[in-house]
Coordinates of C-alpha atoms (C1' of nucleotides) in Angstrom, one line a residue:
Chain G
M1 CA -4.4 -36.0 26.6
S2 CA -4.5 -37.0 22.8
E3 CA -2.4 -34.6 20.6
E4 CA -5.1 -32.3 18.8
K5 CA -3.7 -33.9 14.9
K6 CA -2.9 -30.8 12.7
S7 CA -2.1 -30.8 9.0
L8 CA 0.8 -30.1 8.2
N9 CA 1.9 -27.3 5.6
F10 CA 3.7 -28.3 3.0
I11 CA 7.2 -27.2 4.0
E12 CA 6.5 -29.1 7.3
Q13 CA 5.6 -32.5 4.8
I14 CA 8.5 -32.6 2.8
I15 CA 10.3 -32.3 6.8
E16 CA 8.3 -35.9 7.4
D17 CA 9.2 -36.9 4.0
D18 CA 12.9 -36.4 4.9
L19 CA 12.5 -37.9 8.3
N20 CA 10.7 -41.2 7.3
N21 CA 13.4 -41.4 4.0
G22 CA 16.8 -41.6 6.5
Y23 CA 17.1 -38.3 8.0
N24 CA 17.3 -37.6 11.7
K25 CA 15.6 -35.5 13.5
E26 CA 18.7 -34.7 15.3
Q27 CA 20.1 -33.5 12.2
L28 CA 18.0 -30.9 10.7
K29 CA 18.7 -27.5 11.2
F30 CA 17.6 -23.8 10.1
R31 CA 18.9 -20.6 9.4
F32 CA 16.8 -16.7 9.1
P33 CA 19.7 -15.5 6.6
P34 CA 18.5 -11.5 6.2
E35 CA 20.5 -9.6 4.6
P36 CA 21.5 -6.0 6.4
N37 CA 20.1 -3.5 3.9
G38 CA 16.6 -2.6 6.0
F39 CA 14.7 -3.3 8.7
L40 CA 12.8 -6.5 9.3
H41 CA 8.3 -6.0 7.9
I42 CA 5.5 -8.1 8.2
G43 CA 6.2 -9.9 5.2
H44 CA 10.3 -11.7 7.3
A45 CA 8.0 -11.6 10.4
S46 CA 6.3 -15.2 8.5
S47 CA 9.8 -16.4 7.3
I48 CA 11.4 -16.1 11.1
C49 CA 7.9 -18.0 12.5
L50 CA 7.9 -20.5 9.9
N51 CA 12.1 -20.8 10.3
F52 CA 12.3 -20.7 14.0
G53 CA 8.3 -22.4 15.0
L54 CA 10.0 -25.3 13.0
G55 CA 13.5 -25.3 14.7
L56 CA 10.5 -25.7 17.9
K57 CA 8.9 -27.7 16.9
Y58 CA 11.4 -30.4 15.6
N59 CA 13.8 -29.4 18.9
A60 CA 16.0 -28.3 15.8
P61 CA 18.6 -25.0 16.5
V62 CA 17.5 -21.9 13.5
N63 CA 21.4 -19.6 12.7
L64 CA 20.5 -16.1 13.0
R65 CA 21.9 -15.8 9.3
F66 CA 23.1 -12.3 7.9
D67 CA 23.7 -12.5 4.4
D68 CA 26.3 -9.6 4.2
T69 CA 28.0 -10.1 0.4
N70 CA 27.7 -6.8 -1.1
P71 CA 29.9 -3.6 1.1
I72 CA 27.8 -0.8 -0.6
K73 CA 24.2 -1.7 0.5
E74 CA 24.5 -3.0 4.0
E75 CA 24.6 -1.6 7.0
K76 CA 25.8 -2.4 11.4
A77 CA 22.9 -0.1 12.4
Y78 CA 20.7 -2.6 10.0
V79 CA 22.0 -5.8 11.2
N80 CA 21.7 -4.2 15.4
A81 CA 17.6 -3.5 14.9
I82 CA 17.1 -6.8 13.0
K83 CA 18.6 -8.8 16.3
K84 CA 16.3 -7.2 18.4
D85 CA 13.1 -7.8 16.0
V86 CA 14.2 -11.3 16.1
E87 CA 14.4 -11.7 19.9
W88 CA 11.3 -8.7 20.1
L89 CA 8.9 -12.0 18.2
G90 CA 10.3 -14.0 21.0
F91 CA 12.5 -16.2 19.1
K92 CA 16.0 -17.2 20.6
W93 CA 19.1 -18.7 16.9
A94 CA 20.7 -21.7 17.6
K95 CA 24.3 -19.0 16.0
E96 CA 25.0 -15.8 15.2
C97 CA 26.2 -16.5 12.3
Y98 CA 27.8 -14.2 9.1
A99 CA 28.2 -14.9 5.6
S100 CA 31.2 -12.6 5.7
D101 CA 32.6 -15.5 8.3
Y102 CA 33.1 -17.8 5.6
F103 CA 34.6 -15.1 2.4
Q104 CA 38.0 -16.9 3.0
Q105 CA 36.6 -20.3 2.8
L106 CA 35.1 -19.6 -0.3
Y107 CA 38.0 -17.9 -1.8
D108 CA 40.0 -21.6 -1.4
W109 CA 36.8 -23.0 -2.9
A110 CA 36.4 -20.9 -6.3
V111 CA 40.3 -21.5 -6.7
E112 CA 39.3 -25.0 -6.1
L113 CA 37.0 -24.6 -9.2
I114 CA 38.8 -22.4 -11.3
K115 CA 41.1 -25.3 -11.1
Q116 CA 38.5 -28.0 -12.2
G117 CA 38.0 -25.8 -15.5
S118 CA 34.7 -24.7 -13.7
A119 CA 35.5 -21.5 -13.6
Y120 CA 37.1 -18.6 -15.0
V121 CA 37.6 -14.5 -15.1
D122 CA 36.2 -12.5 -17.7
S123 CA 37.2 -9.1 -17.9
Q124 CA 34.5 -8.0 -19.8
S125 CA 31.7 -4.7 -19.1
S126 CA 29.1 -5.9 -16.9
E127 CA 27.1 -4.7 -20.5
A128 CA 29.1 -7.4 -22.8
I129 CA 28.0 -10.4 -20.7
A130 CA 24.8 -9.1 -20.1
A131 CA 24.1 -8.9 -24.3
Q132 CA 25.9 -12.7 -24.1
K133 CA 23.2 -13.7 -22.3
G134 CA 21.1 -14.9 -24.5
T135 CA 17.7 -14.5 -23.3
P136 CA 14.7 -16.7 -22.0
T137 CA 13.5 -17.9 -25.5
E138 CA 17.2 -17.4 -26.7
P139 CA 20.9 -19.8 -25.4
G140 CA 23.0 -16.9 -24.8
Q141 CA 27.3 -17.1 -26.4
S142 CA 30.3 -17.7 -24.4
S143 CA 32.2 -15.0 -23.6
P144 CA 35.3 -14.3 -25.4
Y145 CA 37.4 -15.4 -21.9
R146 CA 36.0 -18.8 -21.4
E147 CA 39.2 -20.8 -22.8
R148 CA 40.7 -19.2 -20.7
P149 CA 44.5 -20.8 -19.8
I150 CA 44.0 -22.2 -15.5
T151 CA 47.2 -20.7 -14.7
E152 CA 45.7 -16.8 -16.3
N153 CA 42.5 -17.6 -14.2
L154 CA 44.5 -18.6 -11.2
E155 CA 47.0 -15.7 -11.7
L156 CA 44.2 -13.0 -12.1
F157 CA 41.8 -14.2 -9.6
E158 CA 44.4 -13.2 -6.6
A159 CA 45.5 -10.2 -7.7
M160 CA 41.6 -9.6 -8.8
K161 CA 41.4 -10.7 -4.4
N162 CA 44.5 -8.2 -3.8
G163 CA 42.8 -5.4 -5.4
E164 CA 44.9 -5.0 -8.5
T165 CA 42.8 -5.1 -10.9
P166 CA 40.3 -1.4 -10.9
P167 CA 36.9 -1.7 -9.6
R168 CA 34.7 -4.1 -12.2
A169 CA 37.7 -4.6 -14.1
H170 CA 36.7 -8.2 -13.4
V171 CA 34.7 -11.0 -12.6
L172 CA 34.8 -14.8 -11.5
R173 CA 32.6 -16.8 -13.6
A174 CA 31.2 -20.7 -13.0
K175 CA 31.8 -22.8 -16.1
I176 CA 28.5 -24.6 -16.9
D177 CA 26.0 -23.7 -19.6
M178 CA 25.6 -20.7 -21.9
S179 CA 22.9 -23.0 -23.7
S180 CA 20.9 -23.3 -20.7
P181 CA 16.8 -22.4 -20.2
N182 CA 17.1 -21.1 -17.2
M183 CA 19.2 -18.4 -17.4
L184 CA 20.5 -18.5 -14.2
M185 CA 23.0 -21.7 -15.4
R186 CA 24.2 -19.4 -17.4
D187 CA 28.1 -19.6 -16.5
P188 CA 27.1 -17.2 -13.1
V189 CA 29.0 -14.5 -11.7
M190 CA 31.1 -15.4 -8.6
Y191 CA 32.6 -12.8 -8.1
R192 CA 32.8 -9.6 -8.7
C193 CA 35.7 -6.7 -8.1
L194 CA 34.8 -3.9 -5.1
H195 CA 37.3 -1.8 -3.3
E196 CA 34.4 -0.6 -0.7
P197 CA 35.2 -1.8 3.1
H198 CA 33.1 -4.0 4.6
H199 CA 30.9 -3.6 7.6
R200 CA 32.8 -6.8 9.2
T201 CA 35.4 -7.4 7.6
G202 CA 36.8 -4.3 6.4
N203 CA 38.9 -3.3 3.6
D204 CA 40.6 -7.5 4.2
W205 CA 38.5 -7.7 0.7
H206 CA 38.5 -6.4 -2.4
I207 CA 36.6 -9.8 -3.9
Y208 CA 32.5 -10.1 -3.1
P209 CA 30.4 -13.0 -3.7
M210 CA 27.2 -12.9 -4.7
Y211 CA 24.7 -14.2 -3.7
D212 CA 24.3 -17.7 -5.9
W213 CA 27.3 -18.4 -4.0
A214 CA 27.6 -17.3 -0.5
H215 CA 23.7 -18.0 0.0
G216 CA 24.1 -22.3 -0.4
E217 CA 27.8 -22.8 -0.3
S218 CA 26.7 -20.6 3.9
D219 CA 24.1 -23.6 4.0
F220 CA 26.2 -26.0 3.5
I221 CA 29.4 -24.7 6.5
E222 CA 26.7 -24.7 8.6
Q223 CA 25.3 -28.1 7.9
V224 CA 21.3 -25.9 6.9
S225 CA 19.2 -29.3 6.5
H226 CA 16.4 -27.3 4.9
S227 CA 17.4 -23.8 3.4
F228 CA 13.5 -21.9 2.7
C229 CA 12.9 -18.9 0.8
T230 CA 10.8 -17.1 -1.3
L231 CA 9.2 -18.5 -4.8
E232 CA 11.7 -15.6 -6.7
F233 CA 14.4 -18.1 -5.7
Q234 CA 12.5 -21.3 -7.0
P235 CA 14.9 -20.9 -10.1
H236 CA 18.2 -20.6 -8.5
R237 CA 17.2 -23.8 -6.9
E238 CA 19.7 -25.4 -9.6
L239 CA 22.2 -23.1 -9.1
Y240 CA 22.2 -23.5 -4.9
N241 CA 22.9 -27.8 -6.2
W242 CA 25.3 -27.0 -8.3
F243 CA 27.5 -25.7 -6.7
V244 CA 26.8 -27.6 -3.2
E245 CA 27.6 -30.9 -4.9
K246 CA 30.8 -28.9 -7.0
V247 CA 32.2 -28.3 -2.9
S248 CA 30.9 -31.0 -1.0
H249 CA 32.2 -35.1 -0.9
E250 CA 30.2 -38.4 -1.3
G251 CA 28.2 -39.1 1.7
E252 CA 28.2 -35.5 3.1
L253 CA 24.4 -34.2 4.5
L254 CA 23.5 -31.6 1.4
P255 CA 20.9 -29.0 1.7
K256 CA 18.3 -28.4 0.5
Q257 CA 16.4 -25.1 -0.9
R258 CA 12.7 -24.8 -0.3
E259 CA 10.4 -22.0 -2.2
F260 CA 7.0 -20.8 -0.6
A261 CA 5.0 -17.5 -1.3
R262 CA 5.9 -14.2 0.4
R263 CA 3.4 -12.7 2.0
N264 CA 1.6 -9.5 0.9
L265 CA -1.0 -7.3 3.0
S266 CA -2.9 -5.8 1.6
H267 CA -3.2 -1.5 1.8
T268 CA 0.1 -1.3 2.2
V269 CA 4.1 -2.5 0.8
V270 CA 6.2 -5.3 1.5
S271 CA 9.3 -4.7 -0.4
K272 CA 12.4 -3.3 1.4
R273 CA 13.7 -1.5 -1.4
K274 CA 9.9 0.1 -1.3
L275 CA 10.0 0.7 2.3
L276 CA 13.4 2.5 1.9
R277 CA 11.3 5.0 -0.2
L278 CA 8.4 6.1 1.5
V279 CA 11.6 6.7 4.7
E280 CA 13.6 8.3 1.7
E281 CA 11.3 10.7 0.7
N282 CA 9.7 11.7 3.6
I283 CA 6.2 10.0 3.3
V284 CA 6.5 8.4 6.4
N285 CA 8.9 9.7 9.2
S286 CA 11.1 6.5 9.9
W287 CA 11.6 3.2 9.7
D288 CA 9.7 2.7 12.4
D289 CA 7.0 5.0 12.1
P290 CA 4.0 3.5 13.7
R291 CA 2.2 3.9 9.8
M292 CA 4.8 1.2 8.2
P293 CA 4.3 -2.4 7.9
T294 CA 8.1 -3.2 10.1
I295 CA 7.9 -5.0 13.1
S296 CA 10.0 -2.7 13.9
G297 CA 6.9 0.0 13.0
L298 CA 4.0 -2.2 14.2
R299 CA 5.9 -2.9 17.6
R300 CA 5.6 1.5 17.9
R301 CA 1.9 1.3 16.6
G302 CA 1.0 -1.5 19.3
F303 CA 1.5 -5.2 18.4
T304 CA 2.1 -7.5 20.3
A305 CA 4.7 -10.0 19.5
A306 CA 2.1 -12.9 20.2
S307 CA -0.1 -10.4 18.1
I308 CA 2.4 -10.9 14.9
R309 CA 3.0 -14.7 15.4
N310 CA -0.7 -15.5 16.0
F311 CA -1.5 -13.4 12.3
A312 CA 1.9 -15.1 11.3
N313 CA 0.7 -18.5 12.2
D314 CA -3.1 -18.7 11.1
I315 CA -3.1 -17.4 7.6
G316 CA 0.5 -20.0 7.1
I317 CA 2.2 -20.8 4.1
G318 CA 1.5 -21.5 1.0
K319 CA 2.4 -21.8 -2.5
R320 CA 0.2 -18.4 -4.5
E321 CA 0.0 -15.4 -4.6
N322 CA -1.2 -14.2 -2.2
M323 CA -3.0 -11.2 -0.5
I324 CA -4.2 -10.8 3.3
D325 CA -6.7 -8.3 3.7
V326 CA -5.2 -6.2 6.9
S327 CA -8.3 -6.1 8.5
R328 CA -7.4 -10.2 9.2
L329 CA -3.8 -8.6 11.3
E330 CA -5.9 -6.1 13.2
F331 CA -8.1 -9.4 13.8
S332 CA -4.7 -10.7 15.6
A333 CA -4.2 -7.3 17.5
R334 CA -7.6 -7.2 18.7
E335 CA -7.3 -10.8 20.5
D336 CA -4.8 -10.5 21.9
L337 CA -5.3 -7.5 23.0
N338 CA -8.5 -7.6 24.4
K339 CA -7.6 -10.7 26.9
T340 CA -4.4 -8.3 28.1
T341 CA -6.0 -4.5 27.7
P342 CA -6.3 -3.4 30.9
R343 CA -9.8 -0.5 30.2
V344 CA -8.7 2.9 30.7
M345 CA -11.5 6.0 30.1
A346 CA -10.4 9.0 27.3
V347 CA -12.4 11.4 25.2
L348 CA -11.0 12.1 22.0
N349 CA -14.1 14.6 20.8
P350 CA -14.3 16.1 23.9
L351 CA -18.2 18.0 24.5
K352 CA -18.6 19.9 27.7
L353 CA -21.9 18.2 30.1
I354 CA -23.2 19.8 32.4
I355 CA -24.7 18.1 35.8
T356 CA -27.0 21.2 36.8
N357 CA -28.7 18.8 39.7
Y358 CA -24.8 17.8 40.9
P359 CA -23.1 19.7 44.1
E360 CA -20.9 21.9 42.2
D361 CA -17.9 21.8 44.9
K362 CA -18.2 17.8 45.2
T363 CA -16.1 15.6 43.5
E364 CA -16.4 11.5 43.7
Q365 CA -14.3 8.5 43.6
L366 CA -15.6 5.8 42.0
T367 CA -14.4 2.9 40.8
A368 CA -13.9 1.0 37.8
E369 CA -13.4 -2.4 36.9
N370 CA -9.7 -3.0 34.8
N371 CA -10.7 -5.8 32.3
P372 CA -13.7 -7.7 32.6
E373 CA -11.8 -9.9 30.7
D374 CA -9.7 -10.7 33.3
P375 CA -10.8 -11.1 37.1
E376 CA -7.2 -10.7 38.2
S377 CA -6.5 -7.1 36.8
G378 CA -8.6 -5.6 39.6
S379 CA -10.0 -2.5 40.2
R380 CA -9.0 1.2 40.9
Q381 CA -11.0 4.8 40.6
I382 CA -11.3 6.8 39.0
P383 CA -12.2 11.0 39.9
F384 CA -15.9 12.1 38.9
S385 CA -17.9 15.9 39.6
R386 CA -20.3 18.5 38.0
E387 CA -18.9 19.1 34.3
I388 CA -17.4 15.9 32.3
Y389 CA -16.4 15.7 29.0
I390 CA -18.5 12.9 27.2
E391 CA -18.2 12.5 22.9
Q392 CA -19.8 14.9 20.8
E393 CA -20.8 12.2 18.2
D394 CA -22.2 10.3 21.7
F395 CA -25.0 13.3 22.0
R396 CA -27.8 14.5 19.3
E397 CA -30.5 16.7 19.8
E398 CA -32.8 14.0 17.7
A399 CA -32.0 11.4 16.6
N400 CA -33.7 7.8 15.2
R401 CA -35.0 4.5 17.7
K402 CA -31.0 3.1 16.8
F403 CA -29.1 5.9 18.6
F404 CA -28.3 4.3 20.9
R405 CA -26.7 7.3 23.0
L406 CA -27.6 10.4 24.4
K407 CA -30.5 13.1 23.2
L408 CA -32.4 15.4 24.6
G409 CA -35.0 14.6 27.0
K410 CA -33.7 10.5 26.9
E411 CA -32.2 8.8 29.6
V412 CA -28.2 6.9 29.1
R413 CA -25.6 5.8 32.4
L414 CA -22.4 7.1 31.7
K415 CA -20.1 3.9 32.7
N416 CA -19.4 3.1 36.3
A417 CA -21.0 6.4 37.1
Y418 CA -25.1 7.9 37.3
I419 CA -27.1 7.5 34.7
I420 CA -27.8 11.4 33.5
K421 CA -31.2 13.3 31.6
A422 CA -30.0 15.1 28.3
E423 CA -32.1 18.6 29.2
K424 CA -30.8 20.8 27.1
A425 CA -28.2 22.3 24.1
I426 CA -26.4 25.7 24.6
K427 CA -25.1 26.1 21.6
D428 CA -22.6 29.1 20.1
D429 CA -23.2 31.9 17.5
N430 CA -23.1 29.6 14.3
G431 CA -25.3 27.0 16.2
N432 CA -22.3 24.5 17.0
I433 CA -23.1 22.8 20.6
I434 CA -21.0 23.6 23.2
E435 CA -21.9 22.4 26.1
V436 CA -24.9 20.4 27.1
H437 CA -27.1 20.4 30.2
C438 CA -28.2 17.2 32.0
T439 CA -29.9 16.0 35.8
Y440 CA -28.4 13.2 37.2
D441 CA -30.3 10.3 39.3
E442 CA -28.2 10.4 42.5
D443 CA -30.3 7.1 43.4
S444 CA -28.6 5.5 40.4
K445 CA -24.7 4.9 40.5
S446 CA -23.3 2.1 39.2
G447 CA -22.5 -0.7 42.0
S448 CA -24.4 1.1 44.9
G449 CA -27.1 -2.4 44.2
T450 CA -30.0 -0.1 44.6
E451 CA -32.8 0.0 41.7
A452 CA -32.2 2.7 40.1
S453 CA -28.9 2.0 39.3
K454 CA -29.6 -1.5 38.3
R455 CA -32.9 -0.2 35.9
K456 CA -32.0 -0.6 31.9
V457 CA -31.1 2.1 29.7
K458 CA -30.3 3.2 25.7
G459 CA -26.2 3.0 26.6
T460 CA -23.3 3.3 27.7
L461 CA -21.1 6.6 27.4
H462 CA -17.5 6.9 28.7
W463 CA -16.5 10.2 30.3
V464 CA -13.4 12.6 32.2
S465 CA -13.9 15.1 35.0
V466 CA -12.7 18.5 33.7
P467 CA -10.7 19.3 36.1
H468 CA -9.3 16.0 36.4
A469 CA -9.5 15.2 32.6
I470 CA -5.4 15.5 31.4
P471 CA -5.1 16.4 28.0
A472 CA -2.5 13.7 25.9
E473 CA -2.1 13.7 22.3
V474 CA -3.3 11.6 20.2
R475 CA -1.9 9.2 16.9
L476 CA -4.6 8.4 15.6
Y477 CA -3.5 6.2 12.4
D478 CA -5.1 4.6 9.0
R479 CA -4.2 2.8 6.5
L480 CA -1.1 4.0 4.6
F481 CA -2.8 3.6 1.0
T482 CA -5.6 4.1 0.3
V483 CA -5.4 0.9 -2.6
E484 CA -5.0 -2.5 -1.6
D485 CA -2.7 -3.0 -3.9
P486 CA -0.4 -0.1 -4.7
T487 CA 1.9 -1.9 -6.2
A488 CA -0.7 -3.0 -9.5
H489 CA -1.1 -0.4 -12.3
K490 CA 2.3 -0.7 -13.9
E491 CA 1.7 2.7 -15.3
K492 CA 1.5 4.6 -11.6
D493 CA 4.1 5.3 -8.7
F494 CA 2.7 2.9 -5.8
L495 CA 3.7 6.8 -4.0
D496 CA 0.1 8.0 -5.6
F497 CA -2.0 5.5 -3.8
V498 CA -0.8 6.9 -0.5
N499 CA -3.3 8.1 1.7
P500 CA -3.0 11.3 2.6
K501 CA -4.8 11.2 5.9
S502 CA -2.7 7.8 7.2
L503 CA -2.1 9.9 9.8
E504 CA -4.2 12.7 12.2
V505 CA -3.4 14.2 15.9
I506 CA -6.2 15.3 17.7
T507 CA -5.4 16.4 21.5
A508 CA -8.1 14.1 24.0
Q509 CA -8.1 14.4 27.2
V510 CA -7.8 11.2 29.6
E511 CA -8.3 10.0 32.6
P512 CA -5.4 11.2 35.5
S513 CA -4.8 7.7 35.7
L514 CA -2.9 7.7 33.0
K515 CA -0.5 10.3 34.2
T516 CA 2.2 8.0 34.5
A517 CA 2.0 5.1 31.8
K518 CA 5.1 4.6 30.4
A519 CA 6.3 4.5 26.7
L520 CA 4.6 1.0 24.8
E521 CA 2.0 0.4 28.0
K522 CA -1.2 -0.6 26.3
F523 CA -4.3 0.1 27.2
Q524 CA -8.3 -0.5 26.0
F525 CA -10.2 3.3 25.7
Q526 CA -13.2 2.1 26.4
R527 CA -15.9 2.1 23.3
I528 CA -12.7 3.8 21.3
G529 CA -9.7 1.3 20.6
Y530 CA -6.5 -0.3 21.6
F531 CA -4.1 2.3 22.4
C532 CA -0.4 2.1 23.0
V533 CA 1.2 4.9 24.5
D534 CA 4.4 6.7 21.9
Q535 CA 8.4 6.8 22.9
D536 CA 7.6 9.9 21.7
S537 CA 5.8 9.9 25.7
S538 CA 6.7 11.8 29.1
E539 CA 4.5 13.4 31.5
S540 CA 4.0 16.0 30.7
N541 CA 3.3 15.9 27.4
L542 CA 1.4 12.5 26.6
V543 CA 1.1 10.5 23.5
F544 CA -0.7 8.2 22.5
N545 CA -0.8 5.7 19.2
R546 CA -4.0 4.0 18.0
T547 CA -3.3 0.3 16.9
V548 CA -6.4 -0.8 16.0
T549 CA -9.8 0.4 16.2
L550 CA -12.3 -1.4 18.6
R551 CA -14.2 -3.9 16.2
D552 CA -18.4 -1.7 15.5
S553 CA -20.9 -3.4 14.1
W554 CA -22.9 0.5 13.8
K555 CA -21.0 2.7 11.9
N556 CA -21.2 1.2 9.2
K557 CA -24.6 1.0 9.1
Chain C
rU1 C1' 10.0 -17.7 -30.2
rG2 C1' 11.5 -21.6 -24.1
rG3 C1' 11.9 -23.3 -18.9
rC4 C1' 9.9 -23.5 -14.1
rC5 C1' 5.8 -22.8 -10.5
rU6 C1' 0.7 -22.1 -8.9
rA7 C1' -4.3 -22.7 -10.1
rU8 C1' -10.3 -24.7 -4.0
rA9 C1' -17.0 -19.5 -1.3
rG10 C1' -14.7 -12.1 -0.3
rU11 C1' -9.7 -13.1 1.9
rG12 C1' -6.1 -17.2 3.6
rU13 C1' -5.3 -22.2 4.9
rA14 C1' -7.1 -27.2 5.7
rA15 C1' -8.7 -31.6 3.3
rC16 C1' -3.7 -38.6 5.7
rU17 C1' -1.6 -43.4 1.0
rG18 C1' -8.7 -41.6 -4.5
rG19 C1' -14.3 -41.9 -0.7
rC20 C1' -20.2 -37.5 -1.6
rA21 C1' -15.4 -29.9 0.3
rA22 C1' -13.4 -28.0 6.2
rC23 C1' -11.5 -24.4 9.8
rA24 C1' -9.9 -19.0 10.7
rC25 C1' -11.0 -14.0 8.4
rG26 C1' -14.8 -11.4 7.5
rU27 C1' -20.5 -10.9 6.1
rC28 C1' -25.6 -11.2 8.4
rU29 C1' -29.6 -13.6 12.2
rG30 C1' -30.7 -13.0 16.7
rG31 C1' -29.0 -13.9 22.9
rU32 C1' -25.9 -11.7 27.4
rU33 C1' -23.9 -7.4 28.0
rU34 C1' -22.8 -0.4 32.7
rU35 C1' -18.2 -1.0 26.5
rG36 C1' -22.6 -1.0 19.7
rG37 C1' -16.4 -4.6 22.4
rU38 C1' -16.1 -9.4 24.8
rC39 C1' -19.0 -14.2 24.6
rC40 C1' -22.9 -17.0 23.2
rA41 C1' -26.3 -20.1 19.4
rG42 C1' -27.5 -19.8 14.2
rA43 C1' -27.1 -18.3 8.7
rA44 C1' -26.0 -17.2 3.5
rG45 C1' -22.2 -17.9 0.5
rA46 C1' -17.4 -22.8 -2.5
rG47 C1' -19.2 -28.1 -6.2
rU48 C1' -12.9 -27.3 -6.8
rC49 C1' -10.0 -22.6 -13.7
rU50 C1' -12.3 -25.0 -18.4
rA51 C1' -12.4 -30.2 -21.7
rG52 C1' -10.9 -35.3 -21.7
rG53 C1' -8.9 -39.7 -19.5
rU54 C1' -7.6 -43.4 -15.9
rU55 C1' -12.2 -45.2 -11.8
rC56 C1' -16.9 -48.0 -9.1
rG57 C1' -15.6 -43.8 -7.5
rA58 C1' -11.1 -37.8 -9.0
rG59 C1' -10.0 -31.2 -5.3
rC60 C1' -6.2 -35.2 -5.5
rC61 C1' -3.8 -39.4 -10.8
rC62 C1' -2.6 -38.9 -16.6
rU63 C1' -2.8 -35.4 -20.9
rA64 C1' -3.6 -30.9 -23.6
rG65 C1' -5.9 -26.0 -22.7
rU66 C1' -6.7 -21.1 -20.0
rA67 C1' -5.6 -18.0 -16.8
rG68 C1' -1.8 -16.0 -13.5
rG69 C1' 3.5 -15.4 -11.0
rC70 C1' 8.7 -15.6 -12.1
rC71 C1' 13.4 -16.0 -14.6
rA72 C1' 17.9 -11.7 -19.5
rA73 C1' 21.9 -6.8 -11.5
rC74 C1' 28.6 -6.8 -11.3
rC75 C1' 21.4 -6.8 -6.3
rA76 C1' 19.2 -10.5 -2.2

RNA sequence: UGGCCUAUAGUGUAACUGGCAACACGUCUGGUUUUGGUCCAGAAGAGUCUAGGUUCGAGCCCUAGUAGGCCAACCA
């Protein structure tokens, strides 16, 4: 009954404080503002869950706004991929917006700033402007064009807009303070001239606004109340406020920018630039390669939207540097998959086992539970016969008593089937075990209720009947990098740390019920891990991706 | 010769206006189990970067250090 009183993170605290200090709940509005220059990754998932989560919590609208002010790097294809990812994560945006929707308004406001004497056209090179900018510890110097007459600025700016000036010949700069301790306040560039077509406005514009000029104004136009971004934008806040104040009037709601720490995930990189390199240099096959920490890669790998949302919510939000271990993400995957995934049997590294006292031409249908975590999931029939595959690592000629599997002279249960005893190991000329002969206890059939069926044995193995088994390609994925933070070494390139074994492809033998499994369907291969049918899969060539292994408290001992 | 931000178990977050540091993951025990999974029970693990100060009392407030991060794209 009583709502559990969960502690607020600092972002929620800010909102609560604002609500207590004059904001109306109806004024709350948020936005998620990706630049369409790459695919969304797990770091963005945190931001998405933060903003849309806030929208849900306060019943406030959340816009999806594409920050498309740089036509050189942005593409329509990315817009579509981003929309798909946000939807897949389970969120609905109030409005689909684009910074490019506001190009005309931004231009009109820029003209106003020029008229006020708050902006001027600078005709120096990029290098000259940079040189005059000073350093964090030394003040900058004024551009020789800083005092250009307003009428001249107006004329030039219009010429720039009309494409009558060469690309990059001029820029429009805000006139603020060349000696500010904040480098961003030293007359920042508002517009640059680019004769490049834009994915939405085509060739309409020859000047494009810079991030600082476009972002806050877009928030203001949409009447976003809280604009959340990552920590590196903190110094931009002063500029953000300066621009918004310039175009707003007394009594209007001004958006406020607040910053949170980006989430870093261990054993991977969370930067669009670096992910792009992985794709371009063919370290991975695509943006949605299951090894990529992109939303699309995680989806293909078999992560559920719920597991990603839970992960984002559980790790929370903060302001300090952080490195979250991938094992935390893997936990979220197992937690969700355990409850929702049907169990099946698949043998990754097959070893043939022959039950010598089982009739040669006999096949039985045995009953197997689909998911012990979900009573509603029912059961299915699986074929059993004289020859079955078991996992190579499940048999040893000799082993200590900690080995709860099959060894010569000892018994073990075949899941959903019979208790067997290993009698003999058949080897090839090199001494490799190629076949195991064993006998079964006919009275021990699972679920038969006999005394023999209730006997306790050391272990239970999964298996697949040889004549009924279906071969399947299984892609075993591992972490993409061998170290926690591949970017931590200044002397080395992060690609030096790529894990050469991040992908291993094998042919497994799986139970026949999997024959019709469709792309994105998820299963637990019992005793092994969670697997997801890849988009490359077909009935004649099944392909599974390993999402994550089962937790294994034995392996490390 | 600067400005801004941050500092709590191995990791990530908590601790409402100051009241003997909590939760999750991980680790370790034990139990249940036809998955060495799940589930259940329990344990270890920080005295909150350091030094001062205010206070009856400070992780929370103040001061000074220290450490880390960010800031000099016509990128976002």
